[in-house]
Amino acid sequence: MQNYDESDSVAAGFARHDEDTTDLTLVTSGQIEAHLKNANAEDRAWLTRQNFNARKGDLAWLADGSALVGWDGKDDLAALGHLPMRLPEGCYKFTHSITNLQAIGWGLGAYQFDRYKDATRTPARLVLAVENDLVEVMNKVCATLLTRDLINTPSQDMAPSHLEAEATALAERFGAQIDVTTGEELLDRECGAIHAVGRAAADQPRLIDLTWGDAKHPKITVIGKGVTFDSGGLNIKPGASMRQMKKDMGGAAIAMGLSYLIMAQNLPIRLRMLLPAAENAIAGNAFRPGDILHTHKGLTVEIDNTDAEGRLLLCDALSIACEDSPELIIDYATLTGAARVAVGTEIAAMFCKDPELAAAVSAAANVTDDPVWPLPLHDDYTYMLSSKVADLVNSATSGFAGASTAALFLKHFVNDDIPWLHFDVMAFNTRARPARPEGGEAMALRAVYQYLEQRYGDT
Ligand code: BES
Ligand code: MN
Ligand code: ZN
């Protein structure tokens, strides 16, 4: 189904040929004695002199040109994630079996964002054994690389029209249908909230709507917040808070990466991807605090703060998503600073009405090393969203439980009988870790895919 060419493989840190490979062996500290015993005298002396303790991240070269890689024994992304940029350029293979998750970690560690500056080097390339299905590993790696590239691209080159072009390319690649509602057309379609957020920007707001797959398969709808730059609007952000706001389309980028993976893996579902895309800009026609918006659902929303714009994009997309009664709605959004205060930047905050669904996704997150943590959708906090002049305000006056009140705002737009997962994500690594370079990141993508595959996969 997927055709990857040589340049895709290089970018993902893999090689197909297995000539001229260097052998690698994972070693835990518990195995070191045995290794020393089996090694020849020269290697034994050398390993001892290097004080090789097989700690995670340690690397030791042997006389035959192969290398030992220290390992903590965990099956996670970090096991091999540091190697593509740590080992000299060339091709490598393991002397023992590795898991698909470890192979994915290698691929994710090979990522470099080279659109505006040449990469400093080619990543070391791994030749996978046949038991690690290379196409599946590549699909999972490439889904994340797509997401990262979209997020890392600055707003000047990732405006709503560029997001549309990316979605169109995705649709063409997999034979999906795409429909886009742009600018004033949003008002005809009664998407007053998406329109209000994006109308002050030169690049018009839009709703990107992609569908793929057999109409008889279960319907799953994936939504992503596509704010291509969040200035805060008239409630302008201070400089430091605005600095990274090119990543405010991270939810859309993750939805796109997840859709890529679903289509590349040919998962038997009927996929719908909805990306409300807008730049939250400032101009004479910007929406204002006190304005009252007419949402697609018919609810009116009083604007308390123009910087609470993500929930406005999502509310129209969520009510449109409900119209064809999907079996599950999943949304991703860089929605609140409060979610980051609650769980930090490295965990996706998850909101879900159904505890069983939440538990299944948490379990999938654990096996994929793609951490999520549930936060409460506590209905009793809904009072914080009441308005004297409209059905809702877009932002509570108190910041307490800010991620929950944002999620409760969204809940008004999701039919009670439709299962719904909401992820409030950072979509950005603020520090470099093995397999997780600094910059844009696909959070809760592989976790959700794992859940969907378990539930709908036919293998
Ligand atoms: N995009 C931001 C949230 C954000 C900021 C996510 C930093 C990740 C890192 C969002 O649009 C926003 O500005 N939210 C406000 C909401 C508030 C005005 C109710 C926030 O969190 O401060
Ligand atoms: Mn904002
Ligand atoms: Zn935002």
XYZ file of C-alpha atoms and ligand atoms in Angstrom:
483
model
C 0.000 0.000 0.000
C 2.695 2.457 0.987
C 5.592 3.181 -1.305
C 8.591 4.566 0.436
C 11.551 5.584 -1.644
C 15.196 5.818 -0.708
C 14.957 9.404 0.560
C 12.042 8.488 2.891
C 14.151 5.660 4.314
C 17.152 7.933 4.860
C 14.998 10.554 6.618
C 13.527 7.858 8.851
C 16.951 6.348 9.602
C 16.405 3.009 7.872
C 18.196 1.128 5.097
C 17.011 -1.804 3.044
C 20.278 -3.379 1.966
C 22.270 -5.354 4.477
C 25.780 -5.223 3.060
C 28.465 -3.356 4.974
C 26.526 -3.154 8.191
C 28.050 -2.670 11.601
C 26.793 -5.003 14.321
C 25.177 -3.553 17.422
C 24.273 -5.388 20.608
C 22.120 -4.093 23.455
C 23.618 -4.909 26.841
C 22.146 -4.304 30.285
C 24.342 -3.839 33.338
C 23.181 -7.245 34.535
C 24.542 -8.872 31.372
C 27.906 -7.198 31.493
C 29.732 -9.919 33.401
C 28.699 -12.509 30.843
C 29.793 -10.227 28.022
C 33.188 -9.690 29.553
C 33.608 -13.418 30.037
C 32.805 -14.163 26.406
C 34.873 -11.311 25.006
C 38.410 -11.842 23.790
C 41.266 -10.576 25.953
C 41.747 -7.393 23.968
C 38.070 -6.409 24.188
C 37.906 -7.369 27.844
C 40.814 -5.087 28.690
C 39.423 -2.302 26.562
C 35.882 -2.493 27.995
C 37.303 -2.454 31.505
C 39.552 0.503 30.702
C 36.623 2.425 29.225
C 34.689 1.641 32.395
C 31.777 0.434 30.253
C 28.928 -0.142 32.676
C 26.165 -0.609 30.094
C 24.273 2.355 31.432
C 21.584 3.745 29.184
C 23.316 5.886 26.571
C 26.742 4.226 26.988
C 28.454 3.004 23.834
C 31.563 0.843 23.512
C 33.390 -0.253 20.362
C 34.958 -3.680 20.099
C 38.048 -4.733 18.168
C 35.987 -6.413 15.420
C 34.319 -3.070 14.642
C 30.996 -3.886 16.313
C 29.578 -1.921 19.226
C 27.831 -2.562 22.518
C 24.977 -0.261 23.463
C 24.102 0.227 27.123
C 20.446 -0.418 27.867
C 18.178 -0.201 30.917
C 16.193 -3.239 29.767
C 13.018 -1.271 28.978
C 11.032 -1.681 25.790
C 10.654 1.994 24.961
C 11.503 4.656 22.386
C 14.595 5.746 24.276
C 16.364 2.359 24.020
C 17.677 3.140 20.514
C 16.455 6.722 20.127
C 19.857 8.341 20.684
C 21.736 6.129 18.222
C 20.966 7.623 14.772
C 22.674 10.894 15.711
C 25.239 9.366 18.032
C 26.701 6.641 15.811
C 28.870 7.513 12.816
C 27.069 7.651 9.482
C 26.559 4.242 7.904
C 24.352 1.170 8.151
C 23.842 -0.911 11.261
C 22.010 -4.005 12.370
C 21.367 -5.692 15.683
C 22.831 -9.081 16.530
C 19.570 -9.975 18.308
C 15.897 -9.246 17.823
C 14.561 -5.829 18.740
C 10.931 -4.807 19.159
C 8.972 -2.660 16.736
C 8.719 0.012 19.431
C 12.516 0.137 19.723
C 12.799 0.342 15.938
C 10.288 3.218 15.934
C 12.449 4.923 18.570
C 15.419 4.671 16.208
C 13.402 6.239 13.396
C 12.097 9.042 15.577
C 15.645 9.762 16.747
C 16.771 10.220 13.138
C 14.537 13.254 12.624
C 16.011 16.580 11.557
C 14.076 19.645 10.454
C 16.028 20.721 7.382
C 13.577 22.898 5.473
C 15.508 26.134 6.093
C 18.982 24.888 6.925
C 20.862 21.851 5.676
C 21.033 18.939 8.062
C 24.456 18.655 9.651
C 24.754 14.948 8.892
C 22.910 11.892 7.638
C 21.505 9.802 10.472
C 22.966 6.361 11.059
C 20.703 3.878 9.274
C 19.259 0.689 10.665
C 18.654 -2.443 8.633
C 15.649 -4.132 10.206
C 15.196 -7.875 10.455
C 12.143 -9.242 8.622
C 10.280 -9.865 11.880
C 10.118 -6.093 12.324
C 7.677 -5.239 9.552
C 9.602 -2.370 7.914
C 6.522 -0.843 6.264
C 4.576 -0.752 9.517
C 7.535 0.744 11.373
C 8.032 3.294 8.584
C 4.321 4.171 8.602
C 4.452 4.904 12.310
C 7.684 6.869 12.070
C 6.581 8.826 8.981
C 3.252 9.749 10.616
C 5.192 11.421 13.424
C 7.726 13.009 11.067
C 4.862 14.537 9.088
C 3.377 15.981 12.273
C 6.746 17.358 13.396
C 7.454 18.999 10.036
C 4.043 20.691 10.011
C 4.547 22.057 13.524
C 8.135 23.149 13.011
C 7.330 25.074 9.840
C 6.932 28.743 10.774
C 3.519 30.398 10.457
C 4.550 32.350 7.355
C 4.702 29.026 5.491
C 2.030 27.195 7.502
C -0.988 29.485 7.234
C -4.505 28.025 6.842
C -4.036 27.804 3.047
C -0.841 25.782 3.551
C -2.616 23.427 5.961
C -5.242 22.991 3.256
C -2.530 22.211 0.682
C -1.008 19.627 3.035
C -4.398 18.013 3.603
C -5.049 17.991 -0.147
C -1.717 16.267 -0.758
C -2.624 13.698 1.896
C -6.019 13.106 0.272
C -4.408 12.645 -3.141
C -1.861 10.208 -1.806
C -4.504 7.930 -0.337
C -7.456 8.556 -2.645
C -9.502 10.382 -0.007
C -12.159 13.041 -0.675
C -11.578 16.549 0.518
C -13.913 19.469 0.899
C -12.878 22.916 2.154
C -15.105 25.774 3.339
C -13.220 29.071 3.202
C -13.696 32.658 4.437
C -17.241 34.022 4.038
C -18.487 30.562 3.030
C -18.048 29.662 6.689
C -20.885 32.087 7.493
C -23.146 30.420 4.910
C -22.372 27.150 6.636
C -23.116 28.729 10.014
C -19.598 28.361 11.347
C -19.583 31.778 12.994
C -16.973 30.824 15.554
C -14.314 29.607 13.099
C -14.945 32.667 10.971
C -14.671 35.118 13.875
C -11.344 33.722 15.071
C -9.721 33.816 11.645
C -11.286 36.730 9.818
C -8.671 39.341 10.805
C -5.855 37.409 9.134
C -4.736 37.876 5.527
C -4.973 34.120 4.943
C -8.648 33.251 5.326
C -9.962 30.816 7.946
C -11.289 27.525 6.689
C -12.723 24.165 7.624
C -10.907 21.268 5.991
C -13.005 18.111 5.759
C -11.401 14.878 4.530
C -13.101 11.488 4.240
C -11.548 8.156 3.414
C -12.380 4.480 3.433
C -15.299 2.155 2.916
C -18.590 3.831 3.897
C -19.691 0.520 5.463
C -16.845 0.543 7.988
C -17.237 2.091 11.449
C -17.107 5.890 11.321
C -14.338 7.578 13.285
C -13.844 11.333 13.204
C -10.529 12.988 14.078
C -10.412 16.743 14.709
C -7.408 19.023 15.237
C -7.074 22.636 16.341
C -5.389 24.442 13.466
C -4.471 27.883 14.804
C -1.541 28.606 12.543
C -0.427 31.468 14.776
C -1.911 32.528 18.095
C -1.136 36.164 18.817
C -3.892 36.062 21.432
C -5.973 38.411 19.277
C -6.973 41.736 20.876
C -6.211 40.118 24.254
C -2.680 40.023 22.917
C -0.159 37.608 24.437
C 3.027 38.941 26.004
C 6.107 38.323 23.835
C 7.424 35.303 25.693
C 4.048 33.520 25.554
C 3.637 34.309 21.867
C 7.100 33.122 20.899
C 6.262 29.471 20.191
C 2.731 30.004 18.910
C 3.539 28.698 15.427
C 2.881 25.366 17.131
C -0.755 26.237 17.854
C -1.768 24.118 14.866
C -0.177 21.153 16.637
C -3.586 19.520 17.103
C -4.250 19.698 13.366
C -0.755 18.347 12.700
C -1.387 15.374 15.008
C -4.810 14.736 13.446
C -3.081 14.766 10.060
C -0.348 12.374 11.266
C -2.938 10.014 12.757
C -4.971 10.120 9.536
C -1.819 9.393 7.549
C -1.148 6.350 9.731
C -4.732 5.058 9.527
C -4.706 5.344 5.731
C -1.166 4.016 5.261
C -2.029 0.993 7.396
C -5.349 0.650 5.601
C -7.220 0.306 8.882
C -10.787 -0.805 8.119
C -12.587 2.295 9.349
C -14.451 5.107 7.642
C -12.232 8.059 8.532
C -13.286 11.672 8.663
C -10.688 14.329 9.476
C -11.899 17.825 10.318
C -9.359 20.618 10.636
C -10.688 24.041 11.525
C -7.805 26.318 10.496
C -7.371 29.996 11.309
C -4.757 32.507 12.309
C -5.695 34.389 15.492
C -4.516 37.782 14.240
C -5.106 41.416 15.082
C -6.654 43.903 12.663
C -9.570 46.339 12.532
C -11.979 43.517 11.791
C -10.790 41.267 14.602
C -13.374 39.774 16.963
C -13.488 41.513 20.330
C -14.102 40.818 24.018
C -17.845 41.222 24.525
C -18.756 40.107 21.006
C -21.325 37.318 20.855
C -20.726 34.597 18.281
C -23.287 32.333 16.639
C -21.922 28.812 16.618
C -22.824 26.022 14.225
C -24.779 24.250 16.942
C -26.918 27.348 17.458
C -25.524 28.190 20.890
C -24.379 31.789 21.336
C -20.962 32.409 22.893
C -19.907 35.634 24.556
C -16.232 36.398 24.103
C -14.545 37.006 27.415
C -11.044 36.592 26.036
C -9.947 36.437 22.402
C -7.011 34.279 23.474
C -9.392 31.405 24.282
C -9.776 30.894 20.510
C -9.026 27.180 20.169
C -12.300 26.098 21.762
C -14.123 28.380 19.323
C -12.624 26.618 16.318
C -13.280 23.237 17.883
C -16.876 23.905 18.893
C -18.018 24.362 15.291
C -15.995 21.352 14.128
C -17.355 19.164 16.950
C -20.996 19.922 16.185
C -20.407 19.287 12.473
C -18.698 16.014 13.420
C -21.778 14.934 15.390
C -24.104 15.377 12.418
C -23.199 12.061 10.815
C -23.172 10.182 14.148
C -19.669 8.700 14.189
C -18.834 5.839 16.513
C -16.057 7.902 18.107
C -14.807 11.486 17.959
C -11.199 12.251 18.830
C -9.887 15.786 19.043
C -6.371 17.113 19.568
C -5.627 20.692 20.578
C -2.915 22.875 22.074
C -5.815 24.248 24.056
C -4.706 25.527 27.449
C -1.665 26.551 29.431
C -3.550 25.083 32.395
C -3.178 21.534 31.016
C 0.584 22.114 30.978
C 0.507 23.297 34.579
C -1.411 20.139 35.493
C 0.571 17.430 33.668
C 3.614 19.259 32.293
C 4.722 19.491 28.705
C 5.541 15.805 28.146
C 2.170 14.169 28.829
C -1.030 14.599 26.841
C -3.971 15.514 29.082
C -6.944 13.317 28.181
C -10.630 14.035 28.777
C -13.283 11.396 28.268
C -16.836 10.837 29.486
C -16.460 7.071 29.395
C -14.065 5.577 31.977
C -13.714 2.298 30.060
C -12.652 4.080 26.906
C -10.222 6.210 28.921
C -8.737 3.101 30.534
C -8.297 1.373 27.173
C -6.534 4.397 25.702
C -4.327 4.723 28.801
C -3.304 1.094 28.388
C -2.538 1.697 24.704
C -0.491 4.748 25.712
C 1.595 2.620 28.066
C 2.493 0.002 25.483
C 3.363 2.628 22.878
C 5.447 4.853 25.194
C 3.169 7.748 24.274
C 2.023 9.033 27.665
C -1.479 10.344 28.349
C -3.122 11.122 31.690
C -6.809 11.654 32.417
C -8.104 14.960 33.791
C -11.652 15.498 35.065
C -14.624 16.533 32.954
C -16.311 17.718 36.130
C -19.811 18.861 35.195
C -20.243 20.905 38.363
C -17.667 23.390 37.042
C -19.906 24.224 34.108
C -21.253 27.180 36.113
C -17.948 28.940 35.383
C -18.947 29.171 31.721
C -22.262 30.926 32.222
C -22.896 34.281 30.566
C -25.502 36.915 31.415
C -26.142 37.704 27.757
C -25.347 34.498 25.818
C -25.569 30.715 26.268
C -21.892 30.465 27.261
C -18.739 32.522 27.739
C -15.614 31.312 25.981
C -13.388 31.667 29.025
C -14.019 31.399 32.748
C -13.103 34.408 34.876
C -11.222 32.230 37.347
C -8.298 30.237 35.982
C -8.936 27.321 38.361
C -9.299 24.002 36.529
C -8.628 25.856 33.287
C -8.075 22.695 31.235
C -11.312 21.182 32.610
C -13.398 24.280 31.935
C -12.052 24.368 28.360
C -13.025 20.703 27.962
C -16.459 21.387 29.491
C -16.940 24.180 26.979
C -16.287 21.658 24.181
C -18.612 19.115 25.792
C -21.563 21.423 25.089
C -21.000 20.755 21.385
C -20.741 16.960 21.498
C -23.919 14.874 21.542
C -24.190 12.943 24.798
C -24.552 9.614 23.009
C -21.329 9.941 20.975
C -18.118 8.660 22.611
C -15.533 11.416 22.623
C -11.842 11.712 23.461
C -10.291 15.151 23.885
C -6.525 15.621 24.123
C -5.035 18.880 25.358
C -1.421 18.624 24.211
C 1.814 20.596 24.142
C 2.741 19.227 20.668
C 6.283 20.371 21.300
C 9.360 18.966 23.018
C 10.839 21.761 25.114
C 13.981 19.675 25.677
C 15.727 17.064 23.578
C 15.433 13.439 24.717
C 16.362 10.232 22.896
C 13.818 9.744 20.048
C 12.263 13.096 20.989
C 14.282 15.983 19.572
C 13.473 19.517 20.629
C 10.626 20.981 18.568
C 7.242 19.866 17.259
C 6.011 16.505 18.514
C 3.137 14.125 17.808
C 1.658 13.476 21.248
C -0.991 10.786 21.817
C -0.867 9.824 18.123
C 0.597 6.327 18.415
C -1.433 5.732 21.604
C -4.714 6.430 19.818
C -3.650 4.452 16.751
C -2.834 1.472 18.972
C -6.281 1.691 20.534
C -7.981 1.926 17.132
C -5.947 -0.957 15.755
C -6.842 -3.175 18.701
C -10.493 -2.316 18.302
C -10.864 -2.267 14.522
C -7.793 -3.960 13.044
C -8.497 -7.180 11.176
C -5.140 -8.793 11.906
N -2.743 28.131 22.441
C -3.033 28.601 23.743
C -2.715 27.582 24.832
C -1.301 27.133 25.001
C -0.321 27.990 25.433
C -0.987 25.798 24.814
C 0.950 27.529 25.620
C 0.283 25.328 25.018
C 1.258 26.206 25.420
C -4.518 28.937 23.870
O -5.127 29.426 22.738
C -4.629 29.982 24.921
O -4.154 31.062 24.702
N -5.248 29.612 26.031
C -5.422 30.488 27.122
C -6.848 30.355 27.582
C -7.294 31.414 28.551
C -7.367 32.758 27.863
C -8.633 31.023 29.107
C -4.460 30.088 28.234
O -4.242 28.895 28.427
O -3.914 30.977 28.876
Mn -4.981 31.548 22.555
Zn -4.317 28.916 20.934
